[in-house]
Amino acid sequence: MKKLLILTVLLLSGTALLAQRPRPTADLPKWEGVCETPQMGWSSWNKFMTDINEDIIKAHADALVELGLADVGYVYINVDDGWHGERDENGFVTEDPEKFPSGMRALGQYIHSKGLKFGIYSDAGDFTCNGCTGSRGHEYQDALIYAMWEVDYLKYDWCHTSNLDAKGAYTLMRNALRKAGRPTVFSICEWGTSKPWEWAENVGHSWRTTHDIGPAFLEVPVSYTPEGRRNWKPQSVMEIIEQNAPLREHAGPGHWNDPDMLEVGNVITVDGITYSMTPSEERAHFTMWCMMAAPLILGNDLRSISQETLDIIKNRALIAVDQDPLGIQGLRLKKEGDLQYWFKPLKDGDWAFCVLNAGEAAAKLTLDWKDLEVDDTFSGRKTDFAGTTYMAQDLWKAKAKPFSTARKTKVTVPAHDVVVYRLTPVRH
Ligand code: GAL
């Protein structure tokens, strides 16, 4: 009896002690339903790097609408590195008063008044990659401020994080964004170093799978150095495809592999050297991002865009491939020298099919469809060229008549370019 009494007293006092101890903040789920197809928009980084201000951002919000880009799905205006000012006396982050004199809240209101969404950038470490204020130790405060500014999208970088654990740091910000109460797309940007595809499905909506992209198809010829960085050598389109291709089984609605932003139409000059791609290379780049169900975040100067670039990024038929509701990243069936054969399962039994030519010479091919049969165990989808006829629509030539896969098809794939078709089964 005495023993029972002691045990009861111990248990009760233990419970009381537990009740007094501050509880660790519980994990909260990521925002659901905000990124069911890969995100589309524009970001300041690829063209402007840290040379940004509110006039540039507002002009790009205007352009997204005026050029009809918002109508085809580009809705996020993302302010990348270079906007932060100091923290105030209570630890709340502020904007750089010279670059953003009207403040981020007013900028967000402007973007929203255009029917667009507002994206912002921060870093899990003490500083951003270009030395601005990072979020480390201020995650909940920062998420709260973003919610007050009506931010819809956070890209969260990984510079100056010393001994931080990536999963822990990104989970902390996920919790903070949820707690702040405003549905927000959370874009993880740690360049694939901790294999986020293995842990981030319930943490963010996309994760970078590679280091930074540059406007080059095969290789960025020399390293270039934005403010505060030394010997920074971005990666080319072809290098990135190589790294992103094997990760397809990790992507799906609400959690995407992110092979970095688009370089279509981007021309930059650093240290007297100009970097850009040819129209063929840009078509190939855009097509492959759509085949890989990648986020489509423009990175060019929209104020001086050419008709040619506009025609590429507004290709509705390809955007439909990227945004297909099944959300299945395309698969590479085979590589033959400089040629790659890609398939992407689409809704209603359709497929996107693409041949990518990384070579310096045009490739003249005769496609024998029965040799291109796909059995995709990941999606459970199979082509049936032997038993079914598909009608093939050229996605770069909207006016071309669809042709049948019942016969062999002769095609020419120009150098550094693609041919891409939507295959629709003929139902009898
Ligand atoms: C990199 C990131 C880029 C850009 C840049 C800003 O780490 O990958 O996309 O955000 O930082 O400094």
Coordinates of C-alpha atoms and ligand atoms in Angstrom, one line a residue:
M1 CA 0.0 0.0 0.0
K2 CA 2.8 2.3 1.0
K3 CA 4.7 1.5 -2.2
L4 CA 1.6 2.3 -4.3
L5 CA 1.2 5.6 -2.6
I6 CA 4.9 6.6 -3.3
L7 CA 4.5 5.5 -6.9
T8 CA 1.3 7.6 -7.3
V9 CA 3.0 10.7 -5.8
L10 CA 6.0 10.2 -8.1
L11 CA 3.8 9.9 -11.1
L12 CA 1.8 12.9 -10.3
S13 CA 4.8 15.1 -9.5
G14 CA 6.4 13.9 -12.8
T15 CA 3.4 14.9 -14.8
A16 CA 3.4 18.3 -13.1
L17 CA 7.1 18.8 -13.9
L18 CA 6.5 17.8 -17.5
A19 CA 3.6 20.3 -17.8
Q20 CA 5.9 23.1 -16.6
R21 CA 8.8 22.4 -19.0
P22 CA 8.6 24.3 -22.3
R23 CA 7.5 22.0 -25.1
P24 CA 9.6 21.8 -28.2
T25 CA 7.6 23.3 -31.1
A26 CA 5.7 20.5 -32.8
D27 CA 6.3 19.6 -36.4
L28 CA 3.7 21.1 -38.7
P29 CA 2.9 19.8 -42.2
K30 CA 4.0 21.7 -45.2
W31 CA 1.3 23.7 -47.1
E32 CA -0.6 21.3 -49.3
G33 CA -2.3 22.1 -52.6
V34 CA -0.1 25.1 -53.5
C35 CA 2.1 23.5 -56.1
E36 CA 0.3 20.6 -57.7
T37 CA 2.0 21.3 -61.1
P38 CA 5.5 22.7 -61.3
Q39 CA 5.7 26.4 -60.4
M40 CA 5.9 29.0 -63.2
G41 CA 7.0 32.6 -63.0
W42 CA 10.0 35.0 -63.3
S43 CA 13.0 35.5 -61.0
S44 CA 15.4 38.4 -60.8
W45 CA 18.6 36.3 -60.3
N46 CA 19.8 35.0 -63.7
K47 CA 19.8 38.4 -65.4
F48 CA 20.1 40.9 -62.7
M49 CA 21.9 39.1 -59.8
T50 CA 22.0 41.5 -56.9
D51 CA 21.5 44.5 -59.1
I52 CA 17.8 44.8 -58.4
N53 CA 15.4 47.5 -57.2
E54 CA 11.7 48.0 -56.9
D55 CA 11.4 49.6 -60.4
I56 CA 13.0 46.5 -62.1
I57 CA 10.7 44.2 -60.2
K58 CA 7.5 46.2 -60.9
A59 CA 8.5 46.5 -64.6
H60 CA 8.7 42.7 -64.7
A61 CA 5.3 42.3 -63.1
D62 CA 3.9 44.7 -65.7
A63 CA 5.7 42.8 -68.5
L64 CA 4.5 39.4 -67.3
V65 CA 0.9 40.6 -67.8
E66 CA 1.4 42.7 -70.9
L67 CA 3.3 40.1 -72.8
G68 CA 0.5 37.5 -72.1
L69 CA 2.9 35.4 -70.1
A70 CA 0.6 35.4 -67.1
D71 CA -2.2 34.0 -69.3
V72 CA -0.1 31.0 -70.1
G73 CA 0.7 30.3 -66.5
Y74 CA 3.8 32.4 -65.4
V75 CA 2.4 33.9 -62.2
Y76 CA 5.2 34.2 -59.7
I77 CA 7.4 37.3 -59.5
N78 CA 10.3 36.2 -57.4
V79 CA 12.7 38.7 -55.8
D80 CA 16.0 36.8 -55.4
D81 CA 19.2 37.7 -53.5
G82 CA 20.0 41.3 -52.9
W83 CA 16.8 42.7 -51.3
H84 CA 17.6 42.4 -47.6
G85 CA 18.5 45.3 -45.3
E86 CA 19.4 45.1 -41.7
R87 CA 17.4 43.6 -38.8
D88 CA 15.6 46.1 -36.7
E89 CA 16.1 46.4 -32.9
N90 CA 13.6 43.6 -32.3
G91 CA 15.3 41.3 -34.8
F92 CA 12.7 41.7 -37.6
V93 CA 14.2 41.7 -41.1
T94 CA 13.8 44.9 -43.2
E95 CA 14.4 45.6 -46.9
D96 CA 17.3 47.5 -48.4
P97 CA 15.9 51.1 -48.1
E98 CA 17.7 52.4 -51.2
K99 CA 16.7 49.6 -53.5
F100 CA 13.2 49.2 -52.2
P101 CA 12.2 52.6 -50.7
S102 CA 8.5 51.8 -50.8
G103 CA 9.0 48.6 -48.9
M104 CA 8.3 44.9 -49.6
R105 CA 4.7 45.1 -48.4
A106 CA 3.9 47.8 -51.0
L107 CA 5.8 45.7 -53.6
G108 CA 3.7 42.7 -52.8
Q109 CA 0.5 44.7 -53.1
Y110 CA 1.7 46.0 -56.5
I111 CA 2.4 42.4 -57.7
H112 CA -1.0 41.2 -56.3
S113 CA -2.8 44.1 -58.0
K114 CA -1.7 42.7 -61.3
G115 CA -3.2 39.3 -60.4
L116 CA 0.3 37.8 -59.9
K117 CA 2.0 36.2 -56.9
F118 CA 4.9 37.4 -54.8
G119 CA 8.0 35.4 -54.2
I120 CA 10.9 36.2 -52.0
Y121 CA 14.4 34.7 -51.2
S122 CA 16.3 34.0 -48.0
D123 CA 19.0 31.7 -46.7
A124 CA 19.1 29.1 -43.9
G125 CA 22.5 30.4 -42.8
D126 CA 23.8 33.5 -41.2
F127 CA 24.1 35.3 -44.5
T128 CA 22.8 34.8 -48.1
C129 CA 25.2 33.9 -50.8
N130 CA 25.9 37.5 -51.5
G131 CA 26.4 38.5 -47.9
C132 CA 22.9 39.8 -47.0
T133 CA 21.1 39.0 -43.7
G134 CA 20.3 35.2 -43.5
S135 CA 17.4 33.7 -41.5
R136 CA 19.4 31.5 -39.1
G137 CA 18.0 31.9 -35.6
H138 CA 15.1 34.2 -36.9
E139 CA 13.1 31.6 -38.9
Y140 CA 9.8 32.2 -37.1
Q141 CA 10.2 36.0 -37.2
D142 CA 11.0 35.9 -40.9
A143 CA 8.1 33.7 -41.8
L144 CA 5.8 36.0 -39.9
I145 CA 7.1 39.1 -41.7
Y146 CA 6.7 37.4 -45.0
A147 CA 3.1 36.5 -44.2
M148 CA 2.5 40.2 -43.2
W149 CA 4.0 41.2 -46.6
E150 CA 1.7 38.7 -48.2
V151 CA 4.5 36.6 -49.7
D152 CA 3.3 33.5 -51.6
Y153 CA 6.7 31.8 -52.3
L154 CA 10.0 31.4 -50.5
K155 CA 13.2 30.3 -52.1
Y156 CA 15.5 29.3 -49.3
D157 CA 19.2 29.1 -50.0
W158 CA 22.1 27.2 -48.4
C159 CA 25.2 29.5 -48.1
H160 CA 27.0 30.2 -44.8
T161 CA 25.3 27.3 -43.1
S162 CA 28.6 25.9 -41.6
N163 CA 27.5 22.9 -39.4
L164 CA 23.8 23.0 -40.0
D165 CA 21.9 19.9 -40.9
A166 CA 19.9 20.5 -44.1
K167 CA 16.9 18.4 -43.3
G168 CA 16.6 20.0 -39.8
A169 CA 17.1 23.6 -41.2
Y170 CA 14.6 23.2 -44.0
T171 CA 12.1 21.5 -41.7
L172 CA 12.4 24.3 -39.2
M173 CA 11.5 26.8 -41.9
R174 CA 8.7 24.6 -43.2
N175 CA 7.2 24.7 -39.6
A176 CA 7.7 28.4 -39.4
L177 CA 5.9 29.0 -42.7
R178 CA 3.0 26.9 -41.7
K179 CA 2.8 28.5 -38.3
A180 CA 2.8 32.0 -39.9
G181 CA -0.5 31.0 -41.5
R182 CA -0.1 32.1 -45.1
P183 CA -0.1 29.3 -47.8
T184 CA 3.4 29.5 -49.3
V185 CA 5.3 27.6 -51.9
F186 CA 8.6 26.5 -50.3
S187 CA 11.5 26.1 -52.8
I188 CA 14.5 24.3 -51.3
C189 CA 17.8 25.5 -52.8
E190 CA 20.8 23.5 -51.4
W191 CA 22.0 22.5 -54.9
G192 CA 21.4 18.8 -54.3
T193 CA 24.2 18.5 -51.8
S194 CA 22.3 16.5 -49.2
K195 CA 20.2 14.6 -51.7
P196 CA 16.9 16.4 -50.7
W197 CA 15.0 14.1 -53.1
E198 CA 15.5 11.5 -50.4
W199 CA 14.0 13.5 -47.5
A200 CA 12.2 16.6 -48.7
E201 CA 8.9 15.3 -50.1
N202 CA 7.1 16.5 -46.9
V203 CA 9.3 19.5 -46.3
G204 CA 9.2 21.6 -49.5
H205 CA 7.5 21.8 -52.9
S206 CA 10.7 21.6 -55.0
W207 CA 14.3 21.1 -54.5
R208 CA 17.3 22.1 -56.6
T209 CA 19.1 19.0 -57.9
T210 CA 22.2 20.8 -59.3
H211 CA 24.5 23.8 -58.9
D212 CA 23.6 27.1 -60.6
I213 CA 22.7 27.2 -64.3
G214 CA 24.4 29.6 -66.8
P215 CA 23.3 30.7 -70.3
A216 CA 25.3 27.9 -72.1
F217 CA 24.3 24.7 -73.8
L218 CA 27.3 22.4 -73.6
E219 CA 29.6 24.1 -71.2
V220 CA 30.0 27.5 -69.6
P221 CA 33.3 28.5 -71.2
V222 CA 34.9 30.4 -68.3
S223 CA 33.9 31.1 -64.7
Y224 CA 32.3 34.4 -63.9
T225 CA 32.2 36.3 -60.7
P226 CA 29.1 38.2 -59.5
E227 CA 29.7 40.5 -56.6
G228 CA 31.1 38.8 -53.6
R229 CA 31.9 35.4 -55.3
R230 CA 35.1 34.1 -56.7
N231 CA 35.5 31.7 -59.5
W232 CA 31.9 30.8 -59.7
K233 CA 31.3 28.5 -62.7
P234 CA 27.7 27.8 -63.5
Q235 CA 26.6 24.6 -65.2
S236 CA 25.4 24.2 -68.7
V237 CA 22.0 22.9 -69.9
M238 CA 23.4 19.5 -71.0
E239 CA 25.3 19.0 -67.7
I240 CA 22.2 19.7 -65.7
I241 CA 20.0 17.3 -67.8
E242 CA 22.6 14.6 -67.0
Q243 CA 22.2 15.1 -63.3
N244 CA 18.4 15.6 -63.2
A245 CA 17.5 12.7 -65.4
P246 CA 18.1 9.9 -63.0
L247 CA 16.0 11.5 -60.2
R248 CA 12.6 11.1 -61.9
E249 CA 11.2 8.7 -59.4
H250 CA 11.4 11.2 -56.6
A251 CA 9.2 13.9 -58.3
G252 CA 5.5 14.2 -58.4
P253 CA 2.6 16.5 -57.7
G254 CA 3.6 18.9 -54.9
H255 CA 7.3 17.8 -54.8
W256 CA 9.4 18.5 -57.9
N257 CA 13.0 18.1 -58.9
D258 CA 14.3 21.6 -59.7
P259 CA 17.1 21.7 -62.3
D260 CA 17.3 25.5 -61.8
M261 CA 15.7 28.5 -63.6
L262 CA 15.4 29.0 -67.3
E263 CA 18.1 30.8 -69.3
V264 CA 15.9 31.2 -72.4
G265 CA 16.5 34.7 -73.8
N266 CA 19.1 35.6 -71.2
V267 CA 22.2 37.5 -72.4
I268 CA 24.7 38.5 -69.7
T269 CA 28.0 40.2 -70.0
V270 CA 30.6 39.6 -67.3
D271 CA 34.1 40.9 -67.4
G272 CA 33.7 41.7 -71.1
I273 CA 32.5 38.2 -72.0
T274 CA 28.9 37.8 -73.3
Y275 CA 27.1 34.6 -72.5
S276 CA 23.9 33.4 -74.3
M277 CA 22.4 30.6 -76.3
T278 CA 21.3 30.2 -79.9
P279 CA 17.6 29.9 -80.7
S280 CA 18.0 26.2 -81.3
E281 CA 19.7 25.7 -77.9
E282 CA 17.0 27.7 -76.2
R283 CA 14.3 25.6 -77.8
A284 CA 16.1 22.5 -76.7
H285 CA 16.6 23.8 -73.1
F286 CA 12.9 24.8 -72.8
T287 CA 11.7 21.5 -74.3
M288 CA 13.8 19.5 -71.9
W289 CA 12.6 21.4 -68.9
C290 CA 9.1 20.6 -69.9
M291 CA 9.9 16.9 -70.5
M292 CA 11.4 16.8 -67.0
A293 CA 8.4 18.5 -65.4
A294 CA 10.7 21.2 -64.1
P295 CA 9.6 24.5 -62.5
L296 CA 9.5 27.1 -65.3
I297 CA 11.0 30.2 -63.8
L298 CA 12.1 32.7 -66.4
G299 CA 15.4 34.5 -65.9
N300 CA 15.6 37.0 -68.8
D301 CA 15.0 40.7 -69.1
L302 CA 11.4 40.9 -70.1
R303 CA 11.6 44.6 -70.9
S304 CA 13.6 43.9 -74.1
I305 CA 12.4 40.4 -75.0
S306 CA 12.6 39.4 -78.7
Q307 CA 9.6 37.8 -80.5
E308 CA 11.7 34.7 -81.0
T309 CA 12.2 34.2 -77.2
L310 CA 8.6 35.1 -76.5
D311 CA 7.4 32.4 -79.0
I312 CA 9.6 29.8 -77.1
I313 CA 8.4 30.6 -73.6
K314 CA 4.8 31.0 -74.6
N315 CA 4.5 27.6 -76.4
R316 CA 1.2 26.4 -74.9
A317 CA 1.5 22.9 -76.2
L318 CA 4.9 22.4 -74.4
I319 CA 3.7 24.2 -71.3
A320 CA 0.9 21.6 -71.2
V321 CA 3.5 18.9 -71.3
D322 CA 5.3 20.4 -68.3
Q323 CA 2.0 21.1 -66.4
D324 CA 0.4 17.8 -67.2
P325 CA -1.8 16.8 -64.2
L326 CA -0.2 13.4 -63.8
G327 CA 3.0 15.1 -62.8
I328 CA 5.3 12.4 -64.1
Q329 CA 8.9 13.5 -64.9
G330 CA 10.0 12.2 -68.4
L331 CA 12.3 9.3 -68.9
R332 CA 15.2 8.9 -71.1
L333 CA 14.7 5.7 -73.1
K334 CA 18.2 5.6 -74.7
K335 CA 21.2 7.5 -75.7
E336 CA 23.0 7.0 -79.0
G337 CA 26.1 9.1 -79.4
D338 CA 24.9 12.7 -79.2
L339 CA 21.2 11.7 -79.5
Q340 CA 18.8 11.1 -76.6
Y341 CA 15.3 9.7 -76.9
W342 CA 12.9 10.9 -74.2
F343 CA 9.3 10.0 -73.3
K344 CA 6.8 11.5 -70.8
P345 CA 3.5 9.9 -69.9
L346 CA 0.6 12.4 -70.2
K347 CA -3.0 12.3 -69.2
D348 CA -5.6 10.3 -71.3
G349 CA -3.0 7.8 -72.6
D350 CA -1.0 10.5 -74.4
W351 CA 2.8 10.7 -74.5
A352 CA 5.3 13.4 -75.2
F353 CA 8.2 12.1 -77.3
C354 CA 11.4 14.0 -77.9
V355 CA 14.7 13.5 -79.6
L356 CA 17.5 15.7 -78.3
N357 CA 20.6 16.3 -80.5
A358 CA 23.6 17.5 -78.4
G359 CA 25.9 17.2 -81.5
E360 CA 27.4 19.8 -83.8
A361 CA 25.7 18.3 -86.9
A362 CA 22.1 17.8 -87.9
A363 CA 20.9 14.2 -87.5
K364 CA 18.8 12.7 -90.2
L365 CA 16.8 9.8 -88.7
T366 CA 14.2 7.3 -89.7
L367 CA 12.1 6.5 -86.6
D368 CA 10.9 3.0 -86.5
W369 CA 8.3 3.4 -83.7
K370 CA 8.3 -0.3 -82.9
D371 CA 11.9 0.0 -81.8
L372 CA 11.0 2.8 -79.4
E373 CA 8.5 0.8 -77.2
V374 CA 8.5 2.0 -73.6
D375 CA 7.7 0.0 -70.5
D376 CA 7.8 2.5 -67.6
T377 CA 7.6 0.5 -64.4
F378 CA 7.6 3.7 -62.3
S379 CA 4.4 5.1 -63.8
G380 CA 2.9 1.8 -64.8
R381 CA 2.5 3.1 -68.4
K382 CA 3.5 1.3 -71.6
T383 CA 3.5 2.4 -75.2
D384 CA 2.0 0.1 -77.7
F385 CA 3.4 1.1 -81.1
A386 CA 2.9 -2.5 -82.3
G387 CA -0.8 -2.7 -81.6
T388 CA -2.0 0.9 -81.4
T389 CA -1.7 3.8 -83.9
Y390 CA -0.8 7.2 -82.4
M391 CA -1.2 10.5 -84.1
A392 CA 1.9 12.6 -83.6
Q393 CA 1.6 16.4 -83.4
D394 CA 4.9 18.4 -83.8
L395 CA 5.0 20.7 -80.7
W396 CA 7.2 23.3 -82.3
K397 CA 5.1 23.5 -85.5
A398 CA 1.6 24.1 -84.5
K399 CA 0.4 24.2 -88.1
A400 CA 2.0 20.9 -89.1
K401 CA -0.5 18.2 -89.8
P402 CA -0.4 15.3 -87.3
F403 CA 1.1 12.1 -88.8
S404 CA 0.6 8.5 -87.9
T405 CA 3.1 6.2 -86.1
A406 CA 1.8 3.2 -88.1
R407 CA 4.6 3.9 -90.6
K408 CA 8.3 4.8 -90.1
T409 CA 8.9 8.5 -89.9
K410 CA 11.8 10.5 -91.4
V411 CA 12.9 13.4 -89.3
T412 CA 15.9 15.8 -89.2
V413 CA 17.0 17.0 -85.7
P414 CA 19.2 20.1 -86.2
A415 CA 22.4 20.6 -84.2
H416 CA 21.8 21.5 -80.5
D417 CA 18.1 21.2 -81.0
V418 CA 15.1 18.9 -80.6
V419 CA 12.1 17.5 -82.3
V420 CA 9.2 16.9 -79.9
Y421 CA 5.7 15.4 -80.6
R422 CA 2.6 14.8 -78.6
L423 CA 1.4 11.2 -79.3
T424 CA -2.3 10.6 -79.0
P425 CA -3.7 7.0 -79.4
V426 CA -6.3 6.6 -82.0
R427 CA -9.4 5.0 -80.4
H428 CA -11.7 3.1 -82.6
Ligands
GAL1 C1 22.6 30.5 -55.3 C2 21.3 30.0 -55.9 C3 21.0 30.9 -57.1 C4 20.8 32.3 -56.5 C5 22.0 32.8 -55.8 C6 21.8 34.1 -55.1 O1 23.0 29.7 -54.2 O2 21.5 28.7 -56.4 O3 19.8 30.5 -57.7 O4 19.6 32.4 -55.7 O5 22.4 31.8 -54.8 O6 23.0 34.5 -54.4

